[in-house]
Short mmCIF file of C-alpha atoms and ligand atoms in Angstrom, two decimals:
data_model
loop_
_atom_site.label_atom_id
_atom_site.label_comp_id
_atom_site.label_asym_id
_atom_site.label_seq_id
_atom_site.Cartn_x
_atom_site.Cartn_y
_atom_site.Cartn_z
CA ILE A 1 -0.55 -32.92 2.96
CA GLY A 2 2.78 -31.21 3.54
CA GLU A 3 4.22 -33.12 0.56
CA ILE A 4 1.41 -32.07 -1.73
CA GLN A 5 1.72 -28.48 -0.63
CA ARG A 6 5.41 -28.49 -1.35
CA PHE A 7 4.85 -30.11 -4.73
CA LEU A 8 2.19 -27.64 -5.78
CA ARG A 9 4.20 -24.69 -4.64
CA ASP A 10 7.36 -25.75 -6.41
CA ASP A 11 5.36 -26.41 -9.52
CA GLY A 12 5.01 -22.76 -10.56
CA THR A 13 2.46 -21.88 -7.94
CA VAL A 14 4.80 -20.59 -5.29
CA LYS A 15 2.74 -18.77 -2.74
CA VAL A 16 3.48 -15.17 -2.04
CA SER A 17 3.51 -15.93 1.64
CA ARG A 18 6.52 -18.21 1.32
CA SER A 19 8.52 -16.09 -1.07
CA ILE A 20 7.97 -13.03 1.09
CA LYS A 21 9.02 -14.89 4.16
CA GLU A 22 12.35 -15.60 2.46
CA LEU A 23 12.86 -11.95 1.55
CA SER A 24 11.83 -10.98 5.04
CA ASN A 25 14.58 -13.16 6.51
CA LYS A 26 17.13 -11.65 4.12
CA ILE A 27 16.05 -8.16 5.19
CA ARG A 28 16.55 -9.01 8.82
CA LYS A 29 20.03 -10.34 8.13
CA ALA A 30 20.94 -7.35 5.92
CA LYS A 31 19.78 -5.02 8.67
CA ASP A 32 22.06 -6.71 11.20
CA ASP A 33 25.04 -6.81 8.84
CA LEU A 34 24.70 -3.20 7.73
CA THR A 35 24.14 -1.97 11.28
CA LYS A 36 27.48 -3.49 12.23
CA GLU A 37 29.19 -2.11 9.15
CA TYR A 38 27.83 1.46 9.39
CA ARG A 39 27.48 1.54 13.20
CA ARG A 40 23.96 2.94 12.84
CA THR A 41 20.58 1.69 11.59
CA PRO A 42 20.68 1.35 7.82
CA THR A 43 18.16 3.22 5.70
CA VAL A 44 15.50 1.51 3.61
CA ASN A 45 17.41 2.33 0.39
CA GLU A 46 20.65 0.92 1.73
CA ILE A 47 18.94 -2.39 2.42
CA ALA A 48 17.18 -2.31 -0.95
CA ILE A 49 20.46 -1.76 -2.80
CA HIS A 50 22.19 -4.43 -0.73
CA LEU A 51 19.53 -6.99 -1.67
CA GLY A 52 18.83 -5.78 -5.21
CA VAL A 53 15.14 -5.07 -4.66
CA THR A 54 13.10 -1.85 -4.64
CA PRO A 55 12.73 0.14 -1.39
CA GLU A 56 8.98 -0.48 -1.55
CA GLU A 57 9.60 -4.24 -1.58
CA VAL A 58 11.71 -3.87 1.53
CA VAL A 59 8.79 -2.18 3.26
CA PHE A 60 6.31 -4.78 2.08
CA ALA A 61 8.37 -7.85 2.90
CA GLY A 62 9.70 -6.32 6.10
CA ASP A 63 6.17 -6.41 7.45
CA ALA A 64 5.78 -10.08 6.62
CA ASN A 65 6.51 -11.48 10.04
CA ARG A 66 3.56 -9.59 11.41
CA SER A 67 1.05 -9.92 8.61
CA LEU A 68 1.86 -13.46 7.54
CA THR A 69 0.75 -14.92 10.80
CA SER A 70 -2.75 -13.81 10.00
CA ILE A 71 -2.55 -14.87 6.34
CA HIS A 72 -1.19 -18.18 7.49
CA GLU A 73 -3.96 -18.65 9.98
CA THR A 74 -6.74 -17.93 7.52
CA VAL A 75 -5.27 -19.91 4.68
CA TYR A 76 -3.73 -22.95 6.26
CA GLU A 77 -5.39 -23.54 9.57
CA MET B 1 -17.53 -10.13 2.20
CA GLU B 2 -15.80 -7.86 -0.25
CA ASN B 3 -12.90 -5.61 0.65
CA LYS B 4 -12.21 -2.37 -1.15
CA MET B 5 -9.67 0.40 -1.27
CA ASP B 6 -9.20 3.68 -3.10
CA LEU B 7 -5.86 5.31 -3.67
CA SER B 8 -4.83 8.52 -5.37
CA PHE B 9 -1.41 10.09 -5.72
CA SER B 10 0.57 12.78 -7.56
CA ALA B 11 1.43 11.91 -11.17
CA LYS B 12 5.13 11.54 -10.41
CA SER B 13 7.11 8.69 -11.89
CA GLU B 14 8.49 7.87 -8.41
CA ASN B 15 4.97 6.84 -7.47
CA GLU B 16 4.77 4.07 -10.04
CA SER B 17 6.66 1.68 -7.81
CA PHE B 18 4.58 2.80 -4.82
CA ALA B 19 1.36 2.06 -6.72
CA ARG B 20 2.57 -1.43 -7.78
CA VAL B 21 3.43 -2.41 -4.25
CA THR B 22 0.25 -0.96 -2.77
CA VAL B 23 -2.03 -2.88 -5.09
CA GLY B 24 0.20 -5.92 -4.58
CA ALA B 25 -0.07 -5.62 -0.80
CA PHE B 26 -3.84 -5.37 -1.05
CA LEU B 27 -4.01 -8.40 -3.35
CA ALA B 28 -1.74 -10.34 -0.97
CA GLN B 29 -4.82 -10.83 1.22
CA LEU B 30 -6.09 -13.34 -1.35
CA ASP B 31 -2.76 -15.17 -1.07
CA PRO B 32 -2.05 -15.27 -4.82
CA THR B 33 0.85 -17.13 -6.40
CA MET B 34 4.03 -15.14 -7.10
CA GLU B 35 3.16 -15.29 -10.78
CA GLU B 36 -0.26 -13.78 -10.24
CA LEU B 37 1.18 -11.10 -8.00
CA THR B 38 3.81 -10.20 -10.59
CA GLU B 39 1.17 -10.04 -13.30
CA ILE B 40 -1.00 -7.67 -11.31
CA LYS B 41 1.95 -5.48 -10.42
CA THR B 42 2.99 -5.33 -14.07
CA VAL B 43 -0.51 -4.40 -15.15
CA VAL B 44 -0.68 -1.62 -12.54
CA SER B 45 2.71 -0.30 -13.67
CA GLU B 46 1.61 -0.14 -17.28
CA ALA B 47 -1.64 1.66 -16.54
CA VAL B 48 -0.08 4.10 -14.07
CA THR B 49 2.79 4.89 -16.44
CA ASN B 50 0.27 5.56 -19.19
CA ALA B 51 -1.66 7.94 -16.94
CA ILE B 52 1.51 9.82 -16.01
CA ILE B 53 3.24 10.10 -19.37
CA HIS B 54 0.33 10.06 -21.83
CA GLY B 55 -2.53 11.33 -19.67
CA TYR B 56 -0.65 14.13 -17.94
CA ASP B 57 2.45 14.54 -20.16
CA ASN B 58 4.45 14.28 -16.92
CA ASP B 59 2.70 17.24 -15.31
CA GLU B 60 3.16 16.25 -11.67
CA SER B 61 0.23 18.31 -10.42
CA GLY B 62 -2.14 15.74 -11.97
CA MET B 63 -3.56 12.97 -9.78
CA VAL B 64 -3.83 9.26 -10.60
CA TYR B 65 -6.77 7.34 -9.09
CA ILE B 66 -6.82 3.61 -8.37
CA SER B 67 -9.61 1.58 -6.83
CA ALA B 68 -9.48 -2.11 -6.14
CA VAL B 69 -12.06 -4.57 -4.90
CA LEU B 70 -11.35 -8.09 -3.66
CA ARG B 71 -14.29 -10.44 -4.05
CA ASP B 72 -14.05 -14.20 -3.56
CA ASN B 73 -11.13 -15.14 -5.72
CA GLU B 74 -11.13 -12.11 -7.93
CA ILE B 75 -9.59 -8.66 -8.03
CA GLU B 76 -11.14 -5.75 -9.88
CA ILE B 77 -8.95 -2.71 -10.49
CA VAL B 78 -9.92 0.66 -11.93
CA ILE B 79 -7.13 3.09 -12.88
CA ARG B 80 -8.17 6.59 -13.86
CA ASP B 81 -6.65 9.91 -14.83
CA GLU B 82 -8.14 13.29 -15.62
CA GLY B 83 -5.67 13.99 -18.39
CA ASN B 84 -5.57 14.26 -22.19
CA GLY B 85 -7.74 11.27 -22.99
CA ILE B 86 -7.49 9.08 -26.09
CA LEU B 87 -8.97 10.00 -29.48
CA ASP B 88 -9.05 6.56 -31.07
CA ILE B 89 -9.19 3.79 -28.49
CA ASP B 90 -9.15 0.91 -30.99
CA GLU B 91 -5.96 2.22 -32.52
CA ALA B 92 -4.40 2.84 -29.07
CA ARG B 93 -5.09 -0.77 -28.04
CA GLU B 94 -3.36 -2.25 -31.08
CA PRO B 95 -0.13 -4.06 -30.27
CA LEU B 96 2.93 -1.88 -30.96
CA PHE B 97 0.89 1.31 -31.41
CA THR B 98 2.42 4.24 -29.56
CA SER B 99 1.86 7.94 -29.91
CA LYS B 100 5.25 8.64 -28.35
CA PRO B 101 7.81 6.69 -30.39
CA GLU B 102 10.39 9.33 -29.46
CA LEU B 103 10.30 8.06 -25.86
CA GLU B 104 11.10 4.54 -27.02
CA ARG B 105 7.77 3.29 -25.74
CA SER B 106 7.06 -0.25 -26.78
CA GLY B 107 3.39 0.27 -27.56
CA MET B 108 2.69 -2.95 -25.67
CA GLY B 109 1.07 -1.55 -22.51
CA PHE B 110 -2.54 -2.30 -23.39
CA THR B 111 -1.57 -5.66 -24.89
CA ILE B 112 0.15 -6.67 -21.65
CA MET B 113 -2.86 -5.59 -19.58
CA GLU B 114 -5.17 -7.58 -21.84
CA ASN B 115 -3.00 -10.67 -21.58
CA PHE B 116 -2.56 -10.66 -17.82
CA CYS B 117 -6.23 -9.99 -17.03
CA HIS B 118 -9.46 -11.77 -17.78
CA GLU B 119 -11.27 -8.57 -18.64
CA MET B 120 -10.14 -5.14 -19.73
CA LYS B 121 -12.22 -2.14 -20.71
CA VAL B 122 -10.95 1.30 -21.66
CA VAL B 123 -13.16 4.36 -21.49
CA SER B 124 -11.73 7.70 -22.55
CA GLU B 125 -12.86 11.15 -23.46
CA PRO B 126 -10.43 13.61 -25.06
CA LEU B 127 -9.53 16.40 -22.59
CA LEU B 128 -11.47 14.69 -19.77
CA GLY B 129 -9.32 11.66 -19.13
CA THR B 130 -9.03 7.90 -19.31
CA THR B 131 -10.32 5.03 -17.18
CA VAL B 132 -9.06 1.45 -17.47
CA TYR B 133 -11.14 -1.35 -15.90
CA LEU B 134 -9.36 -4.62 -15.18
CA LYS B 135 -10.54 -7.88 -13.70
CA LYS B 136 -8.51 -10.95 -12.84
CA GLN B 137 -9.55 -14.27 -11.35
CA LEU B 138 -6.97 -16.11 -9.30
CA THR B 139 -6.40 -19.81 -9.67
CA LYS B 140 -8.14 -21.85 -7.05
CA SER B 141 -5.76 -24.80 -7.09
CA LYS B 142 -4.45 -23.46 -3.80
CA ALA B 143 -7.67 -24.29 -2.03
CA ILE B 144 -7.11 -27.95 -2.75
CA CYS B 145 -3.90 -28.09 -0.80
CA ARG B 146 -5.32 -26.71 2.40
CA MET C 1 8.15 19.52 -4.83
CA GLU C 2 5.77 17.83 -2.47
CA ASN C 3 4.26 14.44 -3.13
CA LYS C 4 0.88 13.42 -1.80
CA MET C 5 -1.38 10.40 -1.62
CA ASP C 6 -4.84 9.61 -0.34
CA LEU C 7 -5.99 6.16 0.64
CA SER C 8 -9.28 4.80 1.92
CA PHE C 9 -10.29 1.24 2.72
CA SER C 10 -12.92 -0.90 4.45
CA ALA C 11 -12.71 -0.95 8.25
CA LYS C 12 -11.55 -4.57 8.35
CA SER C 13 -8.79 -5.65 10.67
CA GLU C 14 -6.98 -7.36 7.76
CA ASN C 15 -6.45 -3.91 6.31
CA GLU C 16 -4.38 -2.71 9.23
CA SER C 17 -1.32 -4.40 7.82
CA PHE C 18 -2.15 -3.13 4.34
CA ALA C 19 -2.35 0.44 5.66
CA ARG C 20 1.00 0.14 7.50
CA VAL C 21 2.73 -1.11 4.40
CA THR C 22 1.16 1.47 2.10
CA VAL C 23 2.17 4.46 4.21
CA GLY C 24 5.58 2.82 4.74
CA ALA C 25 6.08 2.33 1.00
CA PHE C 26 5.16 5.95 0.36
CA LEU C 27 7.59 7.12 3.06
CA ALA C 28 10.32 4.98 1.47
CA GLN C 29 10.81 7.80 -1.05
CA LEU C 30 12.36 9.92 1.70
CA ASP C 31 14.81 7.09 2.48
CA PRO C 32 14.08 6.76 6.20
CA THR C 33 16.13 4.55 8.49
CA MET C 34 14.63 1.15 9.27
CA GLU C 35 13.88 2.55 12.74
CA GLU C 36 11.97 5.53 11.41
CA LEU C 37 10.07 3.21 9.10
CA THR C 38 9.06 1.00 12.02
CA GLU C 39 7.95 4.03 14.01
CA ILE C 40 5.73 5.30 11.21
CA LYS C 41 4.26 1.86 10.62
CA THR C 42 3.52 1.51 14.33
CA VAL C 43 1.85 4.89 14.47
CA VAL C 44 -0.32 4.07 11.46
CA SER C 45 -1.28 0.72 13.02
CA GLU C 46 -2.36 2.37 16.24
CA ALA C 47 -4.47 5.03 14.54
CA VAL C 48 -6.05 2.60 12.08
CA THR C 49 -6.82 0.08 14.81
CA ASN C 50 -8.48 2.84 16.81
CA ALA C 51 -10.61 3.85 13.84
CA ILE C 52 -11.71 0.25 13.29
CA ILE C 53 -12.39 -0.90 16.82
CA HIS C 54 -13.34 2.33 18.59
CA GLY C 55 -14.60 4.46 15.69
CA TYR C 56 -16.61 1.76 13.94
CA ASP C 57 -16.94 -0.93 16.63
CA ASN C 58 -15.67 -3.37 13.99
CA ASP C 59 -18.48 -2.56 11.57
CA GLU C 60 -16.68 -3.42 8.32
CA SER C 61 -18.88 -1.26 6.17
CA GLY C 62 -17.16 1.84 7.61
CA MET C 63 -14.27 3.42 5.70
CA VAL C 64 -10.92 4.60 7.05
CA TYR C 65 -9.25 7.56 5.30
CA ILE C 66 -5.53 8.26 5.26
CA SER C 67 -3.69 11.07 3.54
CA ALA C 68 0.03 11.57 3.54
CA VAL C 69 2.23 14.35 2.23
CA LEU C 70 6.01 14.17 1.80
CA ARG C 71 7.75 17.51 2.01
CA ASP C 72 11.54 17.94 2.26
CA ASN C 73 12.45 15.67 5.10
CA GLU C 74 9.05 15.44 6.69
CA ILE C 75 5.94 13.31 6.47
CA GLU C 76 2.49 14.54 7.43
CA ILE C 77 -0.20 11.92 7.95
CA VAL C 78 -3.92 12.43 8.55
CA ILE C 79 -5.99 9.41 9.62
CA ARG C 80 -9.75 9.87 9.74
CA ASP C 81 -12.88 7.88 10.41
CA GLU C 82 -16.56 8.77 10.28
CA GLY C 83 -17.40 6.73 13.34
CA ASN C 84 -18.44 7.23 16.97
CA GLY C 85 -16.09 10.07 17.82
CA ILE C 86 -14.57 10.82 21.23
CA LEU C 87 -16.42 12.64 24.02
CA ASP C 88 -13.45 13.67 26.14
CA ILE C 89 -10.26 13.91 24.10
CA ASP C 90 -8.01 14.88 27.02
CA GLU C 91 -9.06 11.81 28.93
CA ALA C 92 -8.67 9.59 25.83
CA ARG C 93 -5.09 10.83 25.33
CA GLU C 94 -4.03 9.97 28.86
CA PRO C 95 -1.58 7.06 29.05
CA LEU C 96 -3.33 3.81 29.99
CA PHE C 97 -6.82 5.19 29.44
CA THR C 98 -9.01 2.82 27.46
CA SER C 99 -12.75 2.65 27.06
CA LYS C 100 -12.52 -1.03 26.11
CA PRO C 101 -10.64 -2.76 28.93
CA GLU C 102 -12.60 -5.94 28.13
CA LEU C 103 -10.62 -6.20 24.85
CA GLU C 104 -7.35 -6.08 26.74
CA ARG C 105 -6.43 -2.85 25.05
CA SER C 106 -3.34 -1.25 26.51
CA GLY C 107 -4.62 2.31 26.44
CA MET C 108 -1.24 3.33 25.02
CA GLY C 109 -2.19 4.06 21.39
CA PHE C 110 -2.23 7.85 21.62
CA THR C 111 0.86 7.84 23.85
CA ILE C 112 2.78 5.82 21.26
CA MET C 113 1.69 8.16 18.46
CA GLU C 114 2.78 11.16 20.49
CA ASN C 115 6.15 9.61 21.23
CA PHE C 116 6.99 8.56 17.70
CA CYS C 117 5.91 11.82 16.07
CA HIS C 118 6.96 15.44 16.44
CA GLU C 119 3.40 16.70 16.34
CA MET C 120 0.04 15.12 17.03
CA LYS C 121 -3.40 16.71 17.00
CA VAL C 122 -6.72 14.95 17.60
CA VAL C 123 -10.00 16.44 16.45
CA SER C 124 -13.20 14.57 17.18
CA GLU C 125 -16.92 15.10 17.21
CA PRO C 126 -19.22 12.54 18.84
CA LEU C 127 -21.23 10.69 16.15
CA LEU C 128 -19.32 12.41 13.35
CA GLY C 129 -15.91 10.84 13.69
CA THR C 130 -12.28 11.37 14.58
CA THR C 131 -9.28 12.83 12.78
CA VAL C 132 -5.68 12.39 13.93
CA TYR C 133 -2.98 14.67 12.47
CA LEU C 134 0.60 13.48 12.71
CA LYS C 135 3.88 15.01 11.61
CA LYS C 136 7.34 13.51 11.74
CA GLN C 137 10.70 14.88 10.67
CA LEU C 138 13.31 12.40 9.55
CA THR C 139 16.91 12.59 10.68
CA LYS C 140 19.33 14.03 8.18
CA SER C 141 22.39 12.61 9.87
CA LYS C 142 22.42 9.56 7.59
CA ALA C 143 24.54 11.20 4.91
CA ILE C 144 27.21 12.33 7.36
CA CYS C 145 28.19 9.00 8.83
CA ARG C 146 28.32 7.02 5.61
N1 LIG D 201 -4.01 7.20 -19.78
C1 LIG D 201 -3.82 7.55 -21.08
N2 LIG D 201 -4.07 8.82 -21.47
C2 LIG D 201 -3.87 9.20 -22.77
N3 LIG D 201 -3.44 8.36 -23.73
C3 LIG D 201 -3.19 7.08 -23.40
C4 LIG D 201 -3.36 6.61 -22.07
N4 LIG D 201 -3.04 5.30 -22.03
C5 LIG D 201 -2.69 4.97 -23.28
N5 LIG D 201 -2.78 6.04 -24.12
C6 LIG D 201 -2.50 6.04 -25.59
O1 LIG D 201 -2.46 4.70 -26.03
C7 LIG D 201 -1.20 4.42 -26.64
C8 LIG D 201 -0.82 2.97 -26.42
O2 LIG D 201 -0.56 2.72 -25.04
P1 LIG D 201 0.40 1.53 -24.64
O3 LIG D 201 -0.13 0.28 -25.28
O4 LIG D 201 0.57 1.50 -23.18
O5 LIG D 201 1.78 1.88 -25.37
P2 LIG D 201 2.89 2.98 -24.97
O6 LIG D 201 2.62 3.46 -23.58
O7 LIG D 201 4.17 2.22 -25.06
O8 LIG D 201 2.77 4.09 -25.98
C9 LIG D 201 -0.24 5.43 -26.06
O9 LIG D 201 0.87 5.67 -26.89
C10 LIG D 201 -1.14 6.65 -25.91
O10 LIG D 201 -1.28 7.32 -27.13
N1 LIG D 202 -10.90 6.73 16.21
C1 LIG D 202 -11.49 6.70 17.44
N2 LIG D 202 -12.83 6.73 17.55
C2 LIG D 202 -13.43 6.69 18.76
N3 LIG D 202 -12.75 6.61 19.92
C3 LIG D 202 -11.42 6.58 19.88
C4 LIG D 202 -10.71 6.62 18.64
N4 LIG D 202 -9.39 6.56 18.91
C5 LIG D 202 -9.28 6.50 20.25
N5 LIG D 202 -10.49 6.52 20.84
C6 LIG D 202 -10.75 6.49 22.31
O1 LIG D 202 -9.54 6.81 22.97
C7 LIG D 202 -9.19 5.77 23.87
C8 LIG D 202 -7.69 5.65 23.98
O2 LIG D 202 -7.12 5.22 22.76
P1 LIG D 202 -5.72 4.47 22.80
O3 LIG D 202 -4.74 5.35 23.49
O4 LIG D 202 -5.37 4.07 21.42
O5 LIG D 202 -5.99 3.20 23.70
P2 LIG D 202 -6.78 1.84 23.37
O6 LIG D 202 -7.01 1.77 21.88
O7 LIG D 202 -5.86 0.76 23.84
O8 LIG D 202 -8.08 1.89 24.11
C9 LIG D 202 -9.88 4.53 23.34
O9 LIG D 202 -10.11 3.57 24.34
C10 LIG D 202 -11.19 5.11 22.79
O10 LIG D 202 -12.11 5.34 23.83
MG1 LIG D 203 2.16 2.28 -21.97
MG1 LIG D 204 -5.59 2.17 20.45
#
């Protein structure tokens, strides 16, 4: 089943849940990097510019770790 | 059971991106593909931009209204303004038609909405405003791979 | 100029995350720090969860109403339900007080809201519903230490 899932997803039907998870990980890393660089918490715009996405996307994806658990549960379990 | 939301916001161009993401976040509950999500966000952008620049001529005191309903595997979106309205809807829906060529509009907004949705209806009354009804079914192929 | 939005949605627990993200995306226009963003999202979660589980006892036909206004460096949020209401607001606001210990609620919702905001007001009428007013100023120090 894992194989089929991977195949279907890579075949143009990439699920939002996975793609957002990736962005969410990038946001976490950017936050760490920029905190070290600026010696303070970065702003939403700073992270957005750093990753080349809109500030709203940062907010949306940044919530993924919380909300995806529930999406994951309903969809895949 | 169906899930619904209503959103309204000032007709400011900064809110276009906010509206895209909000409808996208609501749709995310149906776990769409990235393609479907992008299509819906594009459609919302087009309709909201129309409300702001054509409906209200960028008068930021106007309000844009969006409602969305999730039902089974389908999203229904209604985007409304209380602005100028459209005199000739058939003409407005034609590909490449734009009443604001000076703004370098492409005239493709309605065509894009029509292409990315399964149903589109436009109701408008000059001086009262414009309402766009959109409906999109999501693919169900996902269900198979559960 | 100020920017405002109104949002309402079904009292479903899936919408808690949607509400957090929507208010967060709106706030993004003021360029908050990631910390301030988390605080606002937390506060919205707490108030929305209260509306759903205490206000409506998880009856999903109820609606939760949020309005937000951005003004200079400040966000004002009003979260309202038309549910059960609160009999004794002072008692409800006390840290650790919960009327649903069986749900393993922490009783810290109001305390968290108070801590993460500069102002909080609760107005409630039994059987009519509850409204929570919140106000938060963002730091301006960001620009200085760039
Ligand atoms: N909400 C609206 N209010 C008033 N007029 C509108 C609205 N939406 C669309 N129109 C009219 O329909 C035309 C075509 O819209 P569209 O296909 O999006 O192209 P464009 O926005 O590039 O002009 C617009 O130029 C405008 O005259
Ligand atoms: N929207 C609401 N409607 C009705 N009662 C509420 C509402 N919000 C809070 N309350 C009451 O206030 C109490 C304290 O709320 P809170 O501090 O968030 O703790 P908890 O949610 O963990 O019980 C709740 O247990 C409930 O009795
Ligand atoms: Mg257009
Ligand atoms: Mg609570």
